[in-house]
Coordinates of N, CA and C in Angstrom, one line a residue:
X62 N 7.1 26.1 -82.1 CA 8.4 25.4 -81.8 C 9.1 26.1 -80.6
X63 N 9.1 27.4 -80.6 CA 9.7 28.1 -79.6 C 9.1 27.9 -78.2
X64 N 7.7 27.8 -78.3 CA 7.0 27.5 -77.0 C 7.3 26.1 -76.5
X65 N 7.4 25.1 -77.4 CA 7.7 23.7 -77.0 C 9.1 23.7 -76.3
X66 N 10.0 24.4 -77.0 CA 11.4 24.4 -76.5 C 11.5 25.0 -75.1
X67 N 10.7 26.1 -75.0 CA 10.7 26.8 -73.7 C 10.2 25.9 -72.6
X68 N 9.1 25.2 -72.9 CA 8.5 24.3 -71.9 C 9.5 23.2 -71.5
X69 N 10.2 22.6 -72.5 CA 11.2 21.6 -72.2 C 12.3 22.1 -71.3
X70 N 12.7 23.3 -71.7 CA 13.8 24.0 -70.9 C 13.3 24.2 -69.4
X71 N 12.0 24.6 -69.3 CA 11.5 24.9 -68.0 C 11.4 23.6 -67.2
X72 N 10.9 22.5 -67.8 CA 10.8 21.2 -67.1 C 12.2 20.7 -66.7
X73 N 13.2 20.8 -67.5 CA 14.5 20.4 -67.2 C 15.1 21.2 -66.0
X74 N 14.8 22.5 -66.1 CA 15.3 23.4 -65.0 C 14.6 23.0 -63.6
X75 N 13.3 22.8 -63.7 CA 12.5 22.4 -62.5 C 13.0 21.1 -61.9
X76 N 13.3 20.1 -62.8 CA 13.8 18.8 -62.4 C 15.1 18.9 -61.7
X77 N 16.0 19.8 -62.3 CA 17.3 20.0 -61.7 C 17.2 20.6 -60.4
X78 N 16.3 21.6 -60.3 CA 16.1 22.3 -59.0 C 15.6 21.4 -57.9
X79 N 14.7 20.5 -58.3 CA 14.1 19.5 -57.4 C 15.2 18.6 -56.9
X80 N 16.1 18.1 -57.8 CA 17.2 17.2 -57.4 C 18.1 17.9 -56.5
X81 N 18.4 19.2 -56.7 CA 19.3 20.0 -55.9 C 18.7 20.1 -54.5
X82 N 17.4 20.3 -54.4 CA 16.7 20.5 -53.1 C 16.7 19.2 -52.3
X83 N 16.5 18.1 -53.0 CA 16.5 16.8 -52.4 C 17.9 16.4 -51.9
X84 N 18.9 16.7 -52.7 CA 20.2 16.5 -52.2 C 20.6 17.3 -51.0
X85 N 20.2 18.6 -51.0 CA 20.5 19.4 -49.9 C 19.8 18.9 -48.6
X86 N 18.5 18.4 -48.8 CA 17.8 17.9 -47.6 C 18.5 16.6 -47.1
X87 N 18.9 15.8 -48.0 CA 19.6 14.5 -47.5 C 20.9 14.7 -46.9
X88 N 21.6 15.8 -47.3 CA 22.9 16.1 -46.8 C 22.9 16.9 -45.5
X89 N 21.7 17.5 -45.2 CA 21.6 18.4 -44.0 C 21.7 17.5 -42.8
X90 N 22.3 18.0 -41.7 CA 22.4 17.2 -40.5 C 21.1 16.9 -39.9
X91 N 21.0 15.6 -39.4 CA 19.7 15.1 -38.8 C 19.4 15.9 -37.5
X92 N 18.2 16.3 -37.4 CA 17.7 17.0 -36.2 C 17.7 16.0 -35.0
X93 N 18.3 16.4 -34.0 CA 18.4 15.6 -32.8 C 17.2 15.9 -31.9
X94 N 16.5 14.9 -31.4 CA 15.4 15.1 -30.5 C 15.9 15.5 -29.1
X95 N 15.1 16.3 -28.4 CA 15.5 16.7 -27.1 C 15.5 15.6 -26.1
X96 N 15.0 14.4 -26.5 CA 15.0 13.3 -25.6 C 15.2 12.0 -26.4
X97 N 15.7 10.9 -25.8 CA 15.8 9.7 -26.5 C 14.5 9.2 -27.1
X98 N 14.5 8.5 -28.2 CA 13.2 8.1 -28.9 C 12.3 7.3 -28.0
X99 N 12.8 6.5 -27.1 CA 12.0 5.6 -26.3 C 11.6 6.3 -24.9
X100 N 12.0 7.5 -24.7 CA 11.9 8.1 -23.4 C 10.6 8.8 -23.2
X101 N 10.4 9.3 -22.0 CA 9.2 10.2 -21.6 C 9.7 11.4 -20.9
X102 N 8.9 12.4 -20.8 CA 9.3 13.7 -20.2 C 9.7 13.6 -18.7
X103 N 9.0 12.8 -17.9 CA 9.3 12.7 -16.5 C 9.6 11.2 -16.2
X104 N 10.8 11.0 -15.6 CA 11.3 9.6 -15.4 C 11.8 9.5 -13.9
X105 N 11.3 8.5 -13.2 CA 11.8 8.3 -11.9 C 13.1 7.6 -12.0
X106 N 14.1 8.1 -11.2 CA 15.4 7.5 -11.1 C 15.6 7.0 -9.7
X107 N 15.6 5.6 -9.6 CA 15.7 5.0 -8.3 C 17.1 4.6 -8.0
X108 N 17.5 4.7 -6.7 CA 18.9 4.5 -6.3 C 18.9 3.2 -5.4
X109 N 19.8 2.3 -5.6 CA 19.9 1.1 -4.9 C 21.3 0.7 -4.4
X110 N 21.4 -0.1 -3.4 CA 22.7 -0.7 -3.1 C 23.1 -1.7 -4.1
X111 N 22.1 -2.4 -4.6 CA 22.4 -3.5 -5.6 C 21.3 -3.4 -6.7
X112 N 21.6 -2.6 -7.7 CA 20.6 -2.4 -8.8 C 20.3 -3.7 -9.6
X113 N 21.3 -4.5 -9.7 CA 21.1 -5.8 -10.4 C 20.0 -6.6 -9.7
X114 N 20.1 -6.7 -8.4 CA 19.1 -7.4 -7.6 C 17.7 -6.8 -7.8
X115 N 17.7 -5.4 -7.8 CA 16.4 -4.7 -8.0 C 15.8 -5.0 -9.3
X116 N 16.7 -5.0 -10.4 CA 16.2 -5.3 -11.7 C 15.5 -6.7 -11.7
X117 N 16.2 -7.7 -11.2 CA 15.7 -9.1 -11.1 C 14.3 -9.1 -10.4
X118 N 14.2 -8.3 -9.3 CA 12.9 -8.3 -8.6 C 11.8 -7.7 -9.4
X119 N 12.1 -6.6 -10.1 CA 11.1 -5.9 -10.9 C 10.6 -6.8 -12.1
X120 N 11.5 -7.6 -12.6 CA 11.2 -8.5 -13.6 C 10.2 -9.5 -13.1
X121 N 10.5 -10.1 -11.9 CA 9.6 -11.1 -11.3 C 8.3 -10.5 -10.9
X122 N 8.3 -9.4 -10.2 CA 7.1 -8.8 -9.6 C 6.2 -8.1 -10.6
X123 N 6.8 -7.3 -11.5 CA 6.0 -6.4 -12.3 C 6.2 -6.7 -13.8
X124 N 6.9 -7.7 -14.2 CA 7.1 -8.1 -15.6 C 7.9 -7.0 -16.3
X125 N 8.9 -6.4 -15.6 CA 9.7 -5.3 -16.2 C 10.6 -5.9 -17.4
X126 N 10.8 -5.0 -18.4 CA 11.6 -5.3 -19.5 C 12.9 -4.5 -19.4
X127 N 14.1 -5.1 -19.3 CA 15.3 -4.4 -19.2 C 15.7 -3.8 -20.6
X128 N 15.9 -2.5 -20.7 CA 16.2 -1.9 -21.9 C 17.7 -1.7 -22.1
X129 N 18.4 -1.4 -21.0 CA 19.9 -1.2 -21.0 C 20.4 -1.3 -19.6
X130 N 21.7 -1.6 -19.6 CA 22.5 -1.7 -18.3 C 23.9 -1.3 -18.6
X131 N 24.3 -0.2 -18.0 CA 25.7 0.3 -18.1 C 26.5 0.0 -16.8
X132 N 27.5 -0.8 -16.9 CA 28.2 -1.2 -15.7 C 29.4 -0.2 -15.4
X133 N 29.8 -0.2 -14.2 CA 31.0 0.6 -13.8 C 32.2 0.0 -14.4
X134 N 33.3 0.7 -14.6 CA 34.5 0.1 -15.2 C 35.0 -1.1 -14.5
X135 N 34.7 -1.3 -13.2 CA 35.2 -2.5 -12.5 C 34.2 -3.7 -12.7
X136 N 33.1 -3.4 -13.4 CA 32.2 -4.5 -13.7 C 31.3 -4.9 -12.6
X137 N 31.4 -4.3 -11.5 CA 30.7 -4.7 -10.3 C 29.4 -3.8 -10.0
X138 N 29.5 -2.6 -10.3 CA 28.4 -1.6 -10.0 C 27.7 -1.2 -11.2
X139 N 26.4 -0.8 -11.0 CA 25.6 -0.4 -12.1 C 25.6 1.2 -12.1
X140 N 26.1 1.7 -13.2 CA 26.1 3.2 -13.3 C 24.8 3.7 -13.8
X141 N 24.2 3.0 -14.7 CA 22.9 3.4 -15.2 C 22.2 2.2 -15.8
X142 N 20.9 2.1 -15.5 CA 20.0 1.0 -16.1 C 18.7 1.6 -16.4
X143 N 18.0 1.0 -17.4 CA 16.7 1.5 -17.8 C 15.7 0.3 -17.9
X144 N 14.6 0.4 -17.3 CA 13.5 -0.6 -17.4 C 12.3 0.0 -18.0
X145 N 11.5 -0.9 -18.6 CA 10.2 -0.5 -19.0 C 9.2 -1.3 -18.2
X146 N 8.4 -0.7 -17.4 CA 7.3 -1.3 -16.6 C 6.0 -0.8 -17.2
X147 N 5.2 -1.7 -17.8 CA 4.0 -1.2 -18.4 C 4.4 -0.3 -19.6
X148 N 3.8 0.9 -19.6 CA 4.2 1.9 -20.7 C 5.1 3.0 -20.2
X149 N 5.8 2.7 -19.0 CA 6.6 3.8 -18.4 C 8.1 3.3 -18.4
X150 N 9.0 4.3 -18.4 CA 10.4 4.0 -18.3 C 10.9 4.4 -16.9
X151 N 11.7 3.5 -16.3 CA 12.3 3.8 -14.9 C 13.8 3.7 -15.0
X152 N 14.5 4.6 -14.5 CA 16.0 4.6 -14.4 C 16.4 4.0 -13.1
X153 N 17.6 3.3 -13.1 CA 18.1 2.8 -11.8 C 19.6 3.0 -11.8
X154 N 20.2 3.2 -10.6 CA 21.7 3.2 -10.5 C 22.0 2.8 -9.1
X155 N 23.3 2.4 -8.9 CA 23.8 2.0 -7.6 C 24.1 3.2 -6.8
X156 N 23.9 3.1 -5.5 CA 24.2 4.2 -4.6 C 25.6 4.6 -4.6
X157 N 25.8 5.9 -4.3 CA 27.2 6.5 -4.2 C 27.2 7.6 -3.2
X158 N 28.1 7.5 -2.2 CA 28.2 8.6 -1.2 C 28.4 10.0 -1.9
X159 N 28.9 10.0 -3.1 CA 29.1 11.3 -3.8 C 27.9 11.8 -4.5
X160 N 26.9 10.9 -4.6 CA 25.7 11.3 -5.3 C 24.7 12.1 -4.5
X161 N 23.8 12.8 -5.2 CA 22.8 13.6 -4.5 C 21.7 12.7 -3.8
X162 N 21.4 11.6 -4.4 CA 20.4 10.7 -3.9 C 21.0 9.4 -3.4
X163 N 20.6 8.9 -2.3 CA 21.2 7.7 -1.7 C 20.1 6.7 -1.4
X164 N 20.5 5.4 -1.4 CA 19.6 4.4 -1.1 C 19.3 4.3 0.4
X165 N 18.3 3.5 0.7 CA 18.0 3.3 2.2 C 19.2 2.8 3.0
X166 N 20.0 2.0 2.3 CA 21.2 1.4 3.1 C 22.2 2.5 3.4
X167 N 22.2 3.6 2.8 CA 23.1 4.7 3.1 C 22.4 5.8 4.0
X168 N 21.2 5.5 4.5 CA 20.5 6.4 5.3 C 19.5 7.2 4.6
X169 N 19.2 7.0 3.3 CA 18.2 7.7 2.6 C 16.8 7.2 3.0
X170 N 15.9 8.1 2.9 CA 14.5 7.8 3.2 C 13.6 8.1 2.0
X171 N 12.7 7.1 1.7 CA 11.8 7.4 0.5 C 10.9 8.6 0.8
X172 N 10.9 9.5 -0.1 CA 10.1 10.7 0.0 C 8.9 10.7 -1.0
X173 N 8.8 9.6 -1.7 CA 7.7 9.5 -2.7 C 7.4 8.0 -2.9
X174 N 6.2 7.7 -3.4 CA 5.8 6.4 -3.8 C 5.6 6.3 -5.3
X175 N 5.7 5.2 -5.9 CA 5.5 5.0 -7.3 C 4.1 4.4 -7.5
X176 N 3.4 5.0 -8.4 CA 2.0 4.5 -8.7 C 2.1 3.6 -10.0
X177 N 1.6 2.4 -9.8 CA 1.7 1.4 -10.9 C 0.3 0.9 -11.2
X178 N -0.2 1.2 -12.5 CA -1.5 0.7 -12.9 C -1.3 -0.6 -13.7
X179 N -2.1 -1.6 -13.3 CA -2.0 -2.9 -13.9 C -3.4 -3.4 -14.2
X180 N -3.5 -4.5 -15.0 CA -4.8 -5.0 -15.4 C -5.5 -5.8 -14.2
X181 N -4.7 -6.4 -13.4 CA -5.2 -7.2 -12.3 C -4.4 -6.9 -11.0
X182 N -4.9 -6.0 -10.2 CA -4.1 -5.5 -9.1 C -3.9 -6.6 -8.0
X183 N -4.9 -7.5 -7.9 CA -4.8 -8.5 -6.9 C -3.7 -9.5 -7.3
X184 N -3.6 -9.9 -8.5 CA -2.6 -10.8 -9.0 C -1.2 -10.2 -8.9
X185 N -1.1 -8.9 -9.3 CA 0.2 -8.3 -9.3 C 0.7 -8.0 -7.8
X186 N -0.2 -7.6 -7.0 CA 0.1 -7.5 -5.5 C 0.6 -8.7 -4.9
X187 N -0.1 -9.8 -5.2 CA 0.3 -11.1 -4.6 C 1.7 -11.6 -5.2
X188 N 1.9 -11.3 -6.5 CA 3.1 -11.7 -7.1 C 4.3 -10.9 -6.5
X189 N 4.1 -9.6 -6.3 CA 5.1 -8.8 -5.7 C 5.4 -9.3 -4.3
X190 N 4.4 -9.6 -3.5 CA 4.7 -10.1 -2.1 C 5.4 -11.4 -2.2
X191 N 5.0 -12.3 -3.1 CA 5.7 -13.6 -3.2 C 7.2 -13.4 -3.7
X192 N 7.4 -12.3 -4.4 CA 8.8 -12.0 -4.9 C 9.7 -11.4 -3.8
X193 N 9.0 -11.0 -2.7 CA 9.8 -10.4 -1.6 C 9.4 -9.0 -1.0
X194 N 8.3 -8.5 -1.6 CA 7.8 -7.2 -1.2 C 7.1 -7.3 0.1
X195 N 7.0 -6.2 0.9 CA 6.3 -6.2 2.2 C 5.0 -5.5 2.0
X196 N 3.8 -6.1 2.3 CA 2.6 -5.5 2.2 C 2.5 -4.3 3.1
X197 N 2.0 -3.1 2.7 CA 1.8 -2.0 3.5 C 0.4 -1.5 3.6
X198 N -0.4 -2.0 2.6 CA -1.8 -1.6 2.5 C -2.5 -2.7 1.8
X199 N -3.5 -3.4 2.3 CA -4.2 -4.5 1.6 C -5.0 -3.9 0.4
X200 N -5.2 -4.8 -0.6 CA -5.9 -4.4 -1.8 C -7.4 -4.2 -1.4
X201 N -7.9 -3.0 -1.8 CA -9.3 -2.7 -1.5 C -9.8 -1.7 -2.5
X202 N -11.1 -1.6 -2.6 CA -11.8 -0.7 -3.6 C -11.7 0.7 -2.9
X203 N -11.3 1.7 -3.7 CA -11.1 3.1 -3.2 C -12.3 4.0 -3.7
X204 N -12.5 5.0 -3.0 CA -13.7 5.8 -3.3 C -13.6 6.6 -4.6
X205 N -12.4 6.7 -5.1 CA -12.2 7.5 -6.4 C -12.2 6.6 -7.6
X206 N -12.6 5.3 -7.4 CA -12.8 4.4 -8.6 C -11.7 3.5 -8.9
X207 N -10.6 3.4 -8.1 CA -9.5 2.5 -8.2 C -9.6 1.4 -7.2
X208 N -9.1 0.2 -7.6 CA -8.9 -0.9 -6.6 C -7.4 -0.9 -6.4
X209 N -6.9 -0.7 -5.1 CA -5.5 -0.4 -4.9 C -5.0 -1.1 -3.6
X210 N -3.7 -1.4 -3.7 CA -2.9 -2.0 -2.6 C -1.5 -1.4 -2.6
X211 N -0.9 -1.5 -1.4 CA 0.5 -0.9 -1.3 C 1.5 -1.9 -0.8
X212 N 2.7 -1.8 -1.4 CA 3.8 -2.7 -0.9 C 5.1 -1.8 -0.8
X213 N 6.0 -2.3 0.0 CA 7.4 -1.7 0.0 C 8.3 -2.8 -0.5
X214 N 9.0 -2.5 -1.6 CA 9.9 -3.6 -2.2 C 11.1 -3.9 -1.3
X215 N 11.8 -5.0 -1.6 CA 13.0 -5.3 -0.7 C 14.1 -4.3 -0.6
X216 N 14.0 -3.2 -1.4 CA 15.0 -2.2 -1.5 C 14.5 -0.8 -0.9
X217 N 13.3 -0.9 -0.3 CA 12.8 0.3 0.4 C 11.9 1.3 -0.4
X218 N 11.7 0.9 -1.7 CA 10.9 1.7 -2.5 C 9.4 1.4 -2.3
X219 N 8.6 2.4 -2.2 CA 7.2 2.2 -1.9 C 6.4 2.2 -3.3
X220 N 5.5 1.3 -3.4 CA 4.7 1.1 -4.6 C 3.2 1.1 -4.3
X221 N 2.4 1.9 -5.0 CA 1.0 1.8 -4.9 C 0.5 1.1 -6.2
X222 N -0.1 0.0 -6.1 CA -0.5 -0.8 -7.3 C -2.0 -0.7 -7.4
X223 N -2.5 -0.4 -8.6 CA -3.9 -0.1 -8.8 C -4.4 -0.7 -10.1
X224 N -5.7 -0.9 -10.1 CA -6.5 -1.2 -11.3 C -7.7 -0.2 -11.3
X225 N -7.9 0.5 -12.3 CA -9.1 1.4 -12.4 C -10.3 0.6 -12.7
X226 N -11.3 0.6 -11.8 CA -12.5 -0.2 -12.0 C -13.8 0.6 -12.2
X227 N -13.8 1.9 -12.0 CA -15.0 2.6 -12.2 C -14.7 4.1 -12.6
X228 N -15.3 4.5 -13.7 CA -15.2 5.9 -14.2 C -16.2 6.7 -13.3
X229 N -15.7 7.9 -12.9 CA -16.6 8.7 -12.1 C -16.5 10.2 -12.6
X230 N -17.6 10.9 -12.5 CA -17.5 12.3 -12.8 C -16.9 13.1 -11.6
X231 N -16.5 14.3 -11.8 CA -16.0 15.1 -10.7 C -16.9 15.2 -9.6
X232 N -18.2 15.4 -9.9 CA -19.2 15.5 -8.8 C -19.3 14.2 -8.0
X233 N -19.3 13.1 -8.7 CA -19.4 11.8 -8.0 C -18.2 11.6 -7.2
X234 N -17.0 12.0 -7.7 CA -15.8 11.8 -6.9 C -15.8 12.7 -5.7
X235 N -16.3 13.9 -5.9 CA -16.3 14.9 -4.7 C -17.3 14.4 -3.7
X236 N -18.5 13.9 -4.1 CA -19.4 13.3 -3.1 C -18.8 12.1 -2.4
X237 N -18.2 11.3 -3.1 CA -17.6 10.1 -2.5 C -16.5 10.5 -1.5
X238 N -15.7 11.5 -1.9 CA -14.7 12.0 -1.0 C -15.3 12.6 0.3
X239 N -16.4 13.3 0.2 CA -17.0 13.8 1.4 C -17.5 12.7 2.3
X240 N -18.1 11.7 1.7 CA -18.6 10.6 2.4 C -17.4 9.9 3.1
X241 N -16.3 9.8 2.4 CA -15.1 9.1 3.0 C -14.6 9.9 4.2
X242 N -14.6 11.3 4.0 CA -14.1 12.1 5.1 C -15.0 12.0 6.3
X243 N -16.3 11.9 6.1 CA -17.2 11.8 7.2 C -17.1 10.5 7.9
X244 N -16.8 9.4 7.2 CA -16.6 8.1 7.7 C -15.3 8.1 8.6
X245 N -14.3 8.7 8.1 CA -13.0 8.8 8.8 C -13.2 9.6 10.1
X246 N -13.9 10.7 10.0 CA -14.2 11.5 11.2 C -14.9 10.7 12.3
X247 N -15.9 9.9 11.8 CA -16.6 9.1 12.8 C -15.7 8.0 13.4
X248 N -14.9 7.4 12.6 CA -14.0 6.4 13.1 C -13.0 7.0 14.2
X249 N -12.5 8.2 13.9 CA -11.6 8.8 14.8 C -12.3 9.2 16.1
X250 N -13.6 9.6 15.9 CA -14.3 10.0 17.1 C -14.7 8.9 18.0
X251 N -14.8 7.7 17.4 CA -15.1 6.5 18.2 C -13.8 5.9 18.8
X252 N -12.7 6.5 18.5 CA -11.4 6.0 19.1 C -10.8 4.9 18.3
X253 N -11.4 4.5 17.2 CA -10.9 3.4 16.4 C -10.3 4.0 15.1
X254 N -9.1 4.5 15.2 CA -8.4 5.1 14.1 C -8.4 4.3 12.8
X255 N -8.1 5.0 11.7 CA -8.1 4.3 10.4 C -7.1 3.1 10.3
X256 N -7.5 2.1 9.6 CA -6.7 0.9 9.6 C -6.4 0.6 8.1
X257 N -5.5 1.3 7.5 CA -5.0 1.0 6.2 C -6.1 1.2 5.1
X258 N -6.0 0.5 4.0 CA -6.9 0.7 2.9 C -8.3 0.5 3.2
X259 N -8.6 -0.4 4.2 CA -10.0 -0.7 4.5 C -10.8 0.6 4.9
X260 N -10.1 1.6 5.5 CA -10.7 2.8 5.9 C -10.9 3.8 4.7
X261 N -10.4 3.5 3.6 CA -10.4 4.4 2.4 C -11.5 4.0 1.5
X262 N -12.3 2.9 1.7 CA -13.3 2.5 0.8 C -14.6 3.1 1.1

């Protein structure tokens, strides 16, 4: 009898302890992630004279999904906006003379290009051009296994649009790169300098 009573007491004590632990866990402050749940570690933040127009363009050209848009108090400027393009997040905001980064319209110059991988580079390239982008490099097969073309959007941002079409080993890519370099040297020696993407195939 004493053993049974001791077992019952132990079970009750364990149950109470488990309840107290569960209650403590539920009342503990929720741990905040170091980044928003939908975010990624590195995000391009693009600056525009008119972010609203840029958002509309990216929706038409690249199928962008608008995640949020925070307007300035006067309701005319975009303080912060977020787009999802493919599996990546891109931030946008309107230019400001007080800001560290400025749009092309304030004298800023693009110092980087954005790389966009899509299922059909030819279709996306043509769609971007139809939406107002300027072609900077025709779509061609590249020696590293991508099919790629380049555009500058109506807001001065440079985009390299690609579809991966061939998996290559490091040795294969190195050999292809050497062949490419030799081809370029020959073209330069003949006085016919490289002409865009066609020279990179």
